Amino acid sequence: MSSLILSPDRTRSHALQQRAERFFPGGVNSPVRAFRAVGGAPPFIEKAEGAWLTDADGNRYIDYFGSWGPMILGHAFPPVVEAIERAARNSASYGASTATEADLAELVTTCFPAIEKLRFVSSGTEATMSAIRLARAATGRKIIIKFEGCYHGHADGLLVKAGSGVATLGIPGSAGVPEEIAQLTLALPYNDIPAVEAAFAAHPGAIAAIILEPVVGNAGCIAPAPGYLAALRAVTAREGALLIADEVMTGFRVSLGGALQLYGLDADLVTLGKIVGGGLPVGVFGGKRAFMDMLAPLGPVYQAGTLSGNPLAMAAGIATVGYLQAHAAEVYPQLEATSKAVAEGVAAEAASAGIPLTLNRVGSMWTWFFTPGAVINYDDAARSDTAAFGRFHRSMLDQGVWLPPSQFEAMFLGAAHGEAEVAATVAAAREAFKAVLAG
Ligand SMILES: *Cc1c(COP(=O)(O)O)cnc(C)c1O
């Protein structure tokens, strides 16, 4: 293992960023990669192995974002690499059915009993977008409830921010989203059942579905309050609306069967992504057979994809999910123990430095919120000292620890992280908190 570096040279990354800015808005192909929220320039990655990233200047970093979730078995995990190589030799794509699609579907449905039938797509965005179209078709209703701080991809109707007040109609969270579309999405506070009841009372017979992250990751990590998920299930069942569990982040992460297994929840539709593709682009939407059979060619709901069920992506997914299923009894307890050690170790360093920090953690996803108060919804998270987080982030990066570049993201680790990485991370945090205090 290499020692952690201070004041790394980033000359090559800097030049690559200048070049990338000629071609891509902000120099990136997904905005969070630009490090705008924490300041500083993003290092370019050249390669990665296990828990470690190597940048274009040869600096190494312990990885706590795992490609935003997928890399739960570590980078360049040999069974995944071999599966992709083997598949590639038979051609990258056919646009016709292969046996591998049902192989991965069998694994998915075993882990997620709520998924009786499914469709593979190429991203989480496509999965949630298609699930919502299906929910609207199944109910003949238009309005969708989502929760403030939950991210479900960048489809128009899901880019709706907080509206003030319980039943306030949504406002566009992005320029270019027509108000008529945004108004069909109600954004309510998370962990607040009275707000959901009020929305159903205000829009009788008009709400098609509730979509949520059953553990929030996209406002930073926020766990569902005891009884919250069961209450959502009961309200939707009573009102004839569908419950859509967006497990793009939590699926195969918080347990093999995601949050549904962890909390004993059932859902009408489930969306998956990230881990299910083992690092290649895969999304899933699935659920109760009666709903899924409304899709073309069996039914009137259209959905399609040129590269859906792509053989390389299926191979990587099978290798990843297959490994997780075969080794769940070792992998998940190990992820829990490693995550607990690093998350609590860093929080203890903050406490001894006198820095108020709230740790929210569910298994191998967690957030250190720079705020003294409990964080149970987006408004609580938004009270965090993001400038302090930025100083923390920059110092950690300079010491060779790569955290997601925003206070409002969850950290992830994988099966390749061990005691050495934990110890190095806690030691780096001790120094980083000095930088936070120095201002
Ligand atoms: C990442 C994410 C998405 C979007 O997935 P993409 O593959 O980036 O389109 C949707 N929902 C949740 C909960 C996510 O974390």
Short mmCIF file of C-alpha atoms and ligand atoms in Angstrom, two decimals:
data_model
loop_
_atom_site.label_atom_id
_atom_site.label_comp_id
_atom_site.label_asym_id
_atom_site.label_seq_id
_atom_site.Cartn_x
_atom_site.Cartn_y
_atom_site.Cartn_z
CA MET A 1 0.00 0.00 0.00
CA SER A 2 1.28 3.45 -0.87
CA SER A 3 1.58 6.07 1.83
CA LEU A 4 -0.82 8.97 1.80
CA ILE A 5 0.40 12.06 0.00
CA LEU A 6 0.12 15.74 0.88
CA SER A 7 -0.01 18.58 -1.66
CA PRO A 8 -0.19 16.21 -4.63
CA ASP A 9 0.97 17.29 -8.07
CA ARG A 10 -2.06 17.54 -10.37
CA THR A 11 -0.40 19.03 -13.44
CA ARG A 12 -1.70 16.45 -15.89
CA SER A 13 -5.23 16.46 -14.44
CA HIS A 14 -5.23 20.23 -14.76
CA ALA A 15 -4.26 20.05 -18.45
CA LEU A 16 -6.86 17.36 -19.12
CA GLN A 17 -9.55 19.49 -17.48
CA GLN A 18 -8.63 22.49 -19.69
CA ARG A 19 -8.93 20.27 -22.75
CA ALA A 20 -12.23 18.71 -21.57
CA GLU A 21 -13.73 22.18 -21.11
CA ARG A 22 -13.36 22.75 -24.87
CA PHE A 23 -15.73 19.88 -25.52
CA PHE A 24 -18.04 19.42 -22.54
CA PRO A 25 -20.04 22.00 -20.57
CA GLY A 26 -18.04 22.40 -17.37
CA GLY A 27 -15.57 19.85 -18.72
CA VAL A 28 -17.79 16.96 -17.60
CA ASN A 29 -20.45 14.54 -18.81
CA SER A 30 -22.36 14.59 -15.50
CA PRO A 31 -22.44 17.81 -13.47
CA VAL A 32 -21.53 16.46 -10.00
CA ARG A 33 -18.13 15.40 -11.34
CA ALA A 34 -17.08 19.04 -11.68
CA PHE A 35 -16.44 19.56 -7.92
CA ARG A 36 -18.33 22.88 -7.99
CA ALA A 37 -19.81 22.26 -4.54
CA VAL A 38 -16.46 21.79 -2.80
CA GLY A 39 -14.11 23.96 -4.85
CA GLY A 40 -10.85 22.79 -6.35
CA ALA A 41 -10.30 20.96 -9.61
CA PRO A 42 -11.33 17.33 -10.11
CA PRO A 43 -8.47 14.88 -10.62
CA PHE A 44 -8.79 12.77 -13.78
CA ILE A 45 -8.79 9.04 -13.15
CA GLU A 46 -6.53 6.74 -15.12
CA LYS A 47 -7.27 3.40 -13.47
CA ALA A 48 -8.45 1.78 -10.28
CA GLU A 49 -8.02 -1.49 -8.46
CA GLY A 50 -9.83 -2.73 -5.36
CA ALA A 51 -10.39 0.22 -3.03
CA TRP A 52 -7.85 2.50 -4.73
CA LEU A 53 -8.09 5.05 -7.53
CA THR A 54 -5.04 6.29 -9.46
CA ASP A 55 -5.20 9.71 -11.13
CA ALA A 56 -3.53 10.97 -14.28
CA ASP A 57 -0.54 12.24 -12.24
CA GLY A 58 -0.06 8.92 -10.47
CA ASN A 59 -1.60 10.04 -7.14
CA ARG A 60 -3.55 7.32 -5.35
CA TYR A 61 -6.79 7.72 -3.40
CA ILE A 62 -8.93 5.49 -1.20
CA ASP A 63 -12.27 5.45 -2.99
CA TYR A 64 -15.41 6.34 -1.01
CA PHE A 65 -17.79 6.87 -3.88
CA GLY A 66 -17.38 3.69 -5.91
CA SER A 67 -18.51 5.25 -9.21
CA TRP A 68 -21.49 6.66 -7.21
CA GLY A 69 -22.49 3.21 -6.03
CA PRO A 70 -21.87 0.36 -8.46
CA MET A 71 -18.37 -0.78 -7.42
CA ILE A 72 -19.40 -2.72 -4.31
CA LEU A 73 -16.90 -5.52 -5.03
CA GLY A 74 -14.05 -3.09 -5.67
CA HIS A 75 -12.52 -1.92 -8.94
CA ALA A 76 -11.36 -4.34 -11.63
CA PHE A 77 -12.71 -7.26 -9.61
CA PRO A 78 -11.28 -10.25 -11.56
CA PRO A 79 -14.55 -12.23 -12.06
CA VAL A 80 -16.23 -9.10 -13.44
CA VAL A 81 -13.31 -8.25 -15.72
CA GLU A 82 -13.19 -11.82 -17.05
CA ALA A 83 -16.95 -11.89 -17.66
CA ILE A 84 -16.80 -8.68 -19.69
CA GLU A 85 -13.77 -9.89 -21.69
CA ARG A 86 -15.43 -13.20 -22.46
CA ALA A 87 -18.66 -11.50 -23.58
CA ALA A 88 -16.82 -8.94 -25.71
CA ARG A 89 -15.16 -11.66 -27.78
CA ASN A 90 -18.64 -12.71 -28.96
CA SER A 91 -19.51 -9.13 -30.05
CA ALA A 92 -20.56 -6.17 -27.98
CA SER A 93 -24.18 -6.09 -29.06
CA TYR A 94 -26.74 -7.86 -31.26
CA GLY A 95 -30.05 -6.11 -30.66
CA ALA A 96 -31.65 -9.54 -30.32
CA SER A 97 -32.43 -11.68 -27.28
CA THR A 98 -29.72 -13.62 -25.46
CA ALA A 99 -29.87 -16.18 -22.65
CA THR A 100 -27.89 -13.85 -20.38
CA GLU A 101 -30.85 -11.49 -19.95
CA ALA A 102 -32.92 -14.20 -18.25
CA ASP A 103 -29.83 -15.31 -16.27
CA LEU A 104 -29.53 -11.87 -14.69
CA ALA A 105 -33.33 -11.58 -14.34
CA GLU A 106 -33.37 -14.84 -12.39
CA LEU A 107 -30.77 -13.46 -9.97
CA VAL A 108 -32.64 -10.15 -9.63
CA THR A 109 -36.03 -11.73 -8.96
CA THR A 110 -34.51 -14.12 -6.40
CA CYS A 111 -33.05 -11.19 -4.47
CA PHE A 112 -36.18 -9.01 -4.93
CA PRO A 113 -39.37 -11.07 -4.53
CA ALA A 114 -41.40 -7.90 -5.20
CA ILE A 115 -40.09 -8.07 -8.78
CA GLU A 116 -42.14 -10.72 -10.56
CA LYS A 117 -41.34 -9.43 -14.03
CA LEU A 118 -38.92 -6.78 -15.20
CA ARG A 119 -37.36 -4.89 -18.07
CA PHE A 120 -33.68 -4.06 -18.41
CA VAL A 121 -32.85 -0.52 -19.54
CA SER A 122 -29.55 1.36 -19.67
CA SER A 123 -29.77 3.80 -16.75
CA GLY A 124 -31.56 4.56 -13.51
CA THR A 125 -33.17 7.56 -15.18
CA GLU A 126 -34.79 5.35 -17.81
CA ALA A 127 -35.95 2.93 -15.11
CA THR A 128 -37.78 5.52 -12.98
CA MET A 129 -39.18 7.32 -16.03
CA SER A 130 -40.64 4.05 -17.33
CA ALA A 131 -41.97 3.03 -13.90
CA ILE A 132 -43.87 6.30 -13.67
CA ARG A 133 -45.35 5.93 -17.14
CA LEU A 134 -46.52 2.48 -16.13
CA ALA A 135 -48.00 3.72 -12.83
CA ARG A 136 -49.95 6.42 -14.67
CA ALA A 137 -51.24 3.90 -17.20
CA ALA A 138 -52.18 1.39 -14.49
CA THR A 139 -54.15 3.93 -12.42
CA GLY A 140 -55.39 6.31 -15.10
CA ARG A 141 -54.15 9.12 -12.83
CA LYS A 142 -51.58 11.86 -13.43
CA ILE A 143 -50.08 13.14 -10.16
CA ILE A 144 -46.89 11.70 -8.68
CA ILE A 145 -45.67 12.22 -5.12
CA LYS A 146 -41.93 12.42 -4.58
CA PHE A 147 -39.97 13.59 -1.56
CA GLU A 148 -37.75 16.62 -1.17
CA GLY A 149 -34.11 15.70 -1.51
CA CYS A 150 -34.80 12.38 -3.27
CA TYR A 151 -33.26 12.06 -6.73
CA HIS A 152 -34.81 9.76 -9.29
CA GLY A 153 -32.82 10.63 -12.39
CA HIS A 154 -33.22 13.60 -14.69
CA ALA A 155 -36.55 12.95 -16.44
CA ASP A 156 -38.67 16.15 -16.62
CA GLY A 157 -41.36 15.18 -14.14
CA LEU A 158 -38.89 14.06 -11.49
CA LEU A 159 -36.72 17.19 -11.44
CA VAL A 160 -38.98 18.94 -8.98
CA LYS A 161 -37.62 20.58 -5.85
CA ALA A 162 -39.18 21.42 -2.54
CA GLY A 163 -42.44 23.27 -2.69
CA SER A 164 -43.15 25.24 0.48
CA GLY A 165 -46.13 23.91 2.43
CA VAL A 166 -47.57 20.44 2.46
CA ALA A 167 -49.78 20.35 -0.62
CA THR A 168 -47.98 23.02 -2.64
CA LEU A 169 -47.73 22.16 -6.29
CA GLY A 170 -44.19 21.57 -7.47
CA ILE A 171 -42.00 24.14 -9.10
CA PRO A 172 -39.53 23.20 -11.85
CA GLY A 173 -36.17 22.12 -10.45
CA SER A 174 -34.58 22.78 -13.81
CA ALA A 175 -34.94 25.34 -16.57
CA GLY A 176 -36.57 23.67 -19.55
CA VAL A 177 -39.11 21.69 -17.54
CA PRO A 178 -42.57 23.01 -18.49
CA GLU A 179 -44.63 24.14 -15.52
CA GLU A 180 -47.48 21.95 -16.76
CA ILE A 181 -45.24 18.89 -16.28
CA ALA A 182 -43.79 20.02 -12.94
CA GLN A 183 -47.28 20.66 -11.57
CA LEU A 184 -48.03 16.96 -11.83
CA THR A 185 -45.32 16.24 -9.26
CA LEU A 186 -45.88 16.97 -5.58
CA ALA A 187 -42.67 17.28 -3.58
CA LEU A 188 -43.29 16.51 0.11
CA PRO A 189 -40.97 16.34 3.13
CA TYR A 190 -39.46 12.91 3.79
CA ASN A 191 -40.37 11.02 6.99
CA ASP A 192 -43.66 12.94 7.28
CA ILE A 193 -46.80 10.81 6.96
CA PRO A 194 -49.25 13.66 7.77
CA ALA A 195 -47.89 15.50 4.69
CA VAL A 196 -48.70 12.45 2.56
CA GLU A 197 -52.19 12.13 4.03
CA ALA A 198 -52.82 15.83 3.35
CA ALA A 199 -51.73 15.44 -0.28
CA PHE A 200 -54.14 12.53 -0.84
CA ALA A 201 -56.93 14.52 0.82
CA ALA A 202 -56.21 17.52 -1.41
CA HIS A 203 -56.12 15.45 -4.63
CA PRO A 204 -58.71 12.69 -4.20
CA GLY A 205 -58.48 9.96 -6.83
CA ALA A 206 -55.76 11.83 -8.72
CA ILE A 207 -52.46 10.48 -7.34
CA ALA A 208 -50.97 7.69 -9.43
CA ALA A 209 -47.97 6.79 -7.31
CA ILE A 210 -45.52 7.60 -4.59
CA ILE A 211 -41.89 7.21 -5.62
CA LEU A 212 -39.17 7.29 -3.00
CA GLU A 213 -35.68 6.30 -2.05
CA PRO A 214 -36.45 3.89 0.82
CA VAL A 215 -33.15 4.98 2.31
CA VAL A 216 -32.32 8.46 1.00
CA GLY A 217 -28.87 8.77 -0.50
CA ASN A 218 -29.23 11.83 -2.68
CA ALA A 219 -29.70 14.37 0.12
CA GLY A 220 -26.92 12.65 2.01
CA CYS A 221 -27.86 9.46 3.84
CA ILE A 222 -31.23 9.60 5.62
CA ALA A 223 -32.87 6.48 7.05
CA PRO A 224 -36.63 5.99 7.06
CA ALA A 225 -38.13 6.60 10.51
CA PRO A 226 -39.54 3.47 12.19
CA GLY A 227 -42.96 2.72 10.68
CA TYR A 228 -42.58 5.27 7.85
CA LEU A 229 -42.26 2.79 4.97
CA ALA A 230 -45.08 0.59 6.29
CA ALA A 231 -47.30 3.66 6.56
CA LEU A 232 -46.57 4.63 2.94
CA ARG A 233 -47.44 1.10 1.86
CA ALA A 234 -50.74 1.31 3.78
CA VAL A 235 -51.70 4.74 2.43
CA THR A 236 -50.98 3.84 -1.20
CA ALA A 237 -52.87 0.55 -0.91
CA ARG A 238 -55.86 2.31 0.65
CA GLU A 239 -55.88 5.06 -2.01
CA GLY A 240 -55.35 2.81 -5.03
CA ALA A 241 -52.00 4.44 -5.81
CA LEU A 242 -48.79 2.53 -6.58
CA LEU A 243 -45.74 2.49 -4.35
CA ILE A 244 -42.51 2.72 -6.36
CA ALA A 245 -39.36 1.86 -4.42
CA ASP A 246 -36.45 3.50 -6.20
CA GLU A 247 -33.63 1.18 -5.16
CA VAL A 248 -31.19 2.35 -7.84
CA MET A 249 -28.77 3.23 -5.04
CA THR A 250 -29.90 0.94 -2.20
CA GLY A 251 -30.51 -2.26 -4.21
CA PHE A 252 -27.82 -4.87 -3.39
CA ARG A 253 -26.22 -2.15 -1.21
CA VAL A 254 -28.03 -1.98 2.15
CA SER A 255 -28.68 -5.72 1.87
CA LEU A 256 -28.74 -8.27 -0.95
CA GLY A 257 -32.48 -7.57 -1.34
CA GLY A 258 -32.04 -3.83 -0.81
CA ALA A 259 -34.19 -1.75 1.51
CA LEU A 260 -37.22 -3.93 0.75
CA GLN A 261 -35.49 -6.85 2.44
CA LEU A 262 -33.89 -4.76 5.18
CA TYR A 263 -37.20 -3.19 6.26
CA GLY A 264 -39.59 -5.99 5.24
CA LEU A 265 -41.36 -3.76 2.72
CA ASP A 266 -43.38 -4.72 -0.36
CA ALA A 267 -43.73 -2.40 -3.36
CA ASP A 268 -45.77 -2.41 -6.57
CA LEU A 269 -42.85 -1.35 -8.72
CA VAL A 270 -39.12 -1.35 -8.01
CA THR A 271 -36.30 0.36 -9.86
CA LEU A 272 -32.67 -0.76 -9.79
CA GLY A 273 -29.44 0.51 -11.34
CA LYS A 274 -25.82 1.04 -10.34
CA ILE A 275 -24.75 -2.27 -8.71
CA VAL A 276 -27.01 -4.39 -10.95
CA GLY A 277 -24.77 -3.51 -13.90
CA GLY A 278 -21.48 -4.13 -12.08
CA GLY A 279 -20.12 -0.84 -13.43
CA LEU A 280 -21.71 -1.06 -16.89
CA PRO A 281 -24.85 0.88 -17.80
CA VAL A 282 -27.90 -1.09 -16.60
CA GLY A 283 -31.20 -0.09 -15.08
CA VAL A 284 -34.17 -2.24 -14.11
CA PHE A 285 -37.82 -1.52 -13.60
CA GLY A 286 -40.00 -4.34 -12.46
CA GLY A 287 -42.69 -5.41 -10.07
CA LYS A 288 -46.09 -7.02 -9.99
CA ARG A 289 -46.86 -9.10 -13.07
CA ALA A 290 -50.22 -7.43 -13.66
CA PHE A 291 -48.54 -4.05 -14.08
CA MET A 292 -45.55 -5.26 -16.07
CA ASP A 293 -47.80 -7.09 -18.56
CA MET A 294 -49.23 -3.71 -19.55
CA LEU A 295 -46.00 -3.07 -21.47
CA ALA A 296 -45.69 -3.42 -25.23
CA PRO A 297 -45.87 -5.88 -26.96
CA LEU A 298 -48.41 -7.37 -24.46
CA GLY A 299 -50.10 -4.11 -23.57
CA PRO A 300 -50.55 -0.44 -24.47
CA VAL A 301 -47.60 1.11 -22.57
CA TYR A 302 -44.67 1.73 -24.90
CA GLN A 303 -41.07 1.41 -23.75
CA ALA A 304 -37.98 0.28 -25.68
CA GLY A 305 -34.19 0.45 -25.89
CA THR A 306 -31.62 -0.31 -28.62
CA LEU A 307 -29.00 -1.39 -26.09
CA SER A 308 -31.35 -2.70 -23.37
CA GLY A 309 -30.09 -6.04 -22.03
CA ASN A 310 -26.72 -5.43 -23.70
CA PRO A 311 -24.60 -8.62 -23.48
CA LEU A 312 -21.54 -6.94 -21.91
CA ALA A 313 -23.70 -5.21 -19.33
CA MET A 314 -25.56 -8.44 -18.56
CA ALA A 315 -22.23 -10.27 -18.13
CA ALA A 316 -20.93 -7.68 -15.68
CA GLY A 317 -24.25 -7.72 -13.81
CA ILE A 318 -24.35 -11.50 -13.58
CA ALA A 319 -20.75 -11.62 -12.31
CA THR A 320 -21.45 -8.94 -9.69
CA VAL A 321 -24.89 -9.96 -8.46
CA GLY A 322 -23.98 -13.66 -8.72
CA TYR A 323 -20.95 -13.10 -6.50
CA LEU A 324 -22.95 -11.04 -4.00
CA GLN A 325 -25.63 -13.72 -3.80
CA ALA A 326 -23.15 -16.57 -3.41
CA HIS A 327 -21.13 -14.70 -0.75
CA ALA A 328 -23.83 -12.61 0.94
CA ALA A 329 -23.23 -14.24 4.32
CA GLU A 330 -19.64 -12.92 4.36
CA VAL A 331 -19.84 -9.79 2.20
CA TYR A 332 -22.65 -7.89 3.95
CA PRO A 333 -21.41 -8.38 7.54
CA GLN A 334 -17.94 -7.35 6.37
CA LEU A 335 -19.29 -4.21 4.64
CA GLU A 336 -21.20 -3.39 7.82
CA ALA A 337 -18.14 -3.79 10.07
CA THR A 338 -15.78 -1.82 7.81
CA SER A 339 -18.32 0.96 7.28
CA LYS A 340 -19.06 1.21 10.99
CA ALA A 341 -15.35 1.43 11.81
CA VAL A 342 -14.57 4.19 9.34
CA ALA A 343 -17.81 6.18 9.73
CA GLU A 344 -17.67 6.15 13.54
CA GLY A 345 -13.88 6.54 13.62
CA VAL A 346 -14.07 9.76 11.65
CA ALA A 347 -17.06 11.00 13.69
CA ALA A 348 -15.03 10.42 16.88
CA GLU A 349 -12.19 12.55 15.45
CA ALA A 350 -14.69 15.34 14.78
CA ALA A 351 -15.95 15.09 18.34
CA SER A 352 -12.44 15.36 19.80
CA ALA A 353 -11.77 18.35 17.55
CA GLY A 354 -14.97 19.95 18.85
CA ILE A 355 -16.63 20.00 15.42
CA PRO A 356 -20.39 19.37 15.45
CA LEU A 357 -21.15 16.52 13.09
CA THR A 358 -24.13 14.22 12.67
CA LEU A 359 -23.46 10.75 11.30
CA ASN A 360 -26.28 8.96 9.45
CA ARG A 361 -25.44 5.45 8.31
CA VAL A 362 -27.31 2.45 6.90
CA GLY A 363 -24.85 -0.37 6.22
CA SER A 364 -22.24 0.69 3.68
CA MET A 365 -23.81 4.05 2.88
CA TRP A 366 -23.42 7.03 5.20
CA THR A 367 -22.99 10.81 5.44
CA TRP A 368 -21.13 13.02 7.89
CA PHE A 369 -23.40 16.08 8.05
CA PHE A 370 -21.60 19.19 9.33
CA THR A 371 -24.51 20.11 11.60
CA PRO A 372 -25.22 19.34 15.27
CA GLY A 373 -28.91 18.51 14.76
CA ALA A 374 -30.58 15.25 13.75
CA VAL A 375 -31.05 14.92 9.96
CA ILE A 376 -34.34 13.23 9.06
CA ASN A 377 -35.27 15.23 5.95
CA TYR A 378 -33.89 17.57 3.32
CA ASP A 379 -34.42 20.76 5.35
CA ASP A 380 -32.32 19.30 8.19
CA ALA A 381 -29.58 18.31 5.72
CA ALA A 382 -29.66 21.78 4.15
CA ARG A 383 -28.69 23.30 7.53
CA SER A 384 -25.23 21.72 7.19
CA ASP A 385 -22.16 23.94 7.04
CA THR A 386 -21.25 23.26 3.41
CA ALA A 387 -18.19 25.54 3.54
CA ALA A 388 -16.79 23.40 6.39
CA PHE A 389 -17.57 20.27 4.37
CA GLY A 390 -15.70 21.81 1.41
CA ARG A 391 -12.57 22.36 3.54
CA PHE A 392 -12.87 18.81 4.88
CA HIS A 393 -13.27 17.41 1.39
CA ARG A 394 -10.24 19.28 -0.04
CA SER A 395 -7.99 18.23 2.83
CA MET A 396 -9.09 14.59 2.57
CA LEU A 397 -8.50 14.61 -1.20
CA ASP A 398 -5.02 16.10 -0.76
CA GLN A 399 -4.27 13.30 1.72
CA GLY A 400 -5.42 10.62 -0.70
CA VAL A 401 -9.01 10.03 0.41
CA TRP A 402 -11.63 10.56 -2.30
CA LEU A 403 -15.04 11.47 -0.84
CA PRO A 404 -18.06 12.32 -3.00
CA PRO A 405 -17.71 16.06 -3.73
CA SER A 406 -20.88 17.30 -1.99
CA GLN A 407 -22.30 17.40 1.52
CA PHE A 408 -25.52 16.02 0.03
CA GLU A 409 -24.16 12.67 -1.14
CA ALA A 410 -23.70 9.32 0.56
CA MET A 411 -20.27 7.71 0.97
CA PHE A 412 -19.94 4.12 -0.18
CA LEU A 413 -17.29 1.54 0.39
CA GLY A 414 -16.82 -1.92 -0.98
CA ALA A 415 -15.60 -5.39 -0.13
CA ALA A 416 -12.01 -4.43 -1.04
CA HIS A 417 -11.77 -1.87 1.79
CA GLY A 418 -10.04 -3.24 4.88
CA GLU A 419 -8.45 -2.24 8.17
CA ALA A 420 -5.51 -0.46 6.51
CA GLU A 421 -7.85 1.81 4.52
CA VAL A 422 -9.95 2.50 7.60
CA ALA A 423 -6.90 3.46 9.69
CA ALA A 424 -5.50 5.69 6.93
CA THR A 425 -8.87 7.40 6.50
CA VAL A 426 -9.33 8.11 10.21
CA ALA A 427 -5.78 9.49 10.42
CA ALA A 428 -6.44 11.72 7.41
CA ALA A 429 -9.67 12.97 8.99
CA ARG A 430 -7.77 14.00 12.13
CA GLU A 431 -5.66 16.33 9.95
CA ALA A 432 -8.65 17.41 7.84
CA PHE A 433 -10.59 18.59 10.91
CA LYS A 434 -7.64 20.86 11.76
CA ALA A 435 -8.04 22.35 8.27
CA VAL A 436 -11.79 22.77 8.91
CA LEU A 437 -11.07 24.69 12.14
CA ALA A 438 -8.38 26.78 10.49
CA GLY A 439 -11.08 28.06 8.13
C1 LIG B 1 -28.36 7.34 -9.45
C2 LIG B 1 -29.81 7.33 -9.16
C3 LIG B 1 -30.75 7.42 -10.19
C4 LIG B 1 -30.38 7.72 -11.62
O1 LIG B 1 -29.61 6.71 -12.18
P1 LIG B 1 -28.73 7.04 -13.51
O2 LIG B 1 -28.19 5.72 -13.90
O3 LIG B 1 -27.70 8.04 -13.05
O4 LIG B 1 -29.65 7.62 -14.51
C5 LIG B 1 -32.09 7.26 -9.87
N1 LIG B 1 -32.48 7.03 -8.61
C6 LIG B 1 -31.59 6.96 -7.59
C7 LIG B 1 -32.09 6.68 -6.21
C8 LIG B 1 -30.24 7.12 -7.83
O5 LIG B 1 -29.37 7.08 -6.80
#
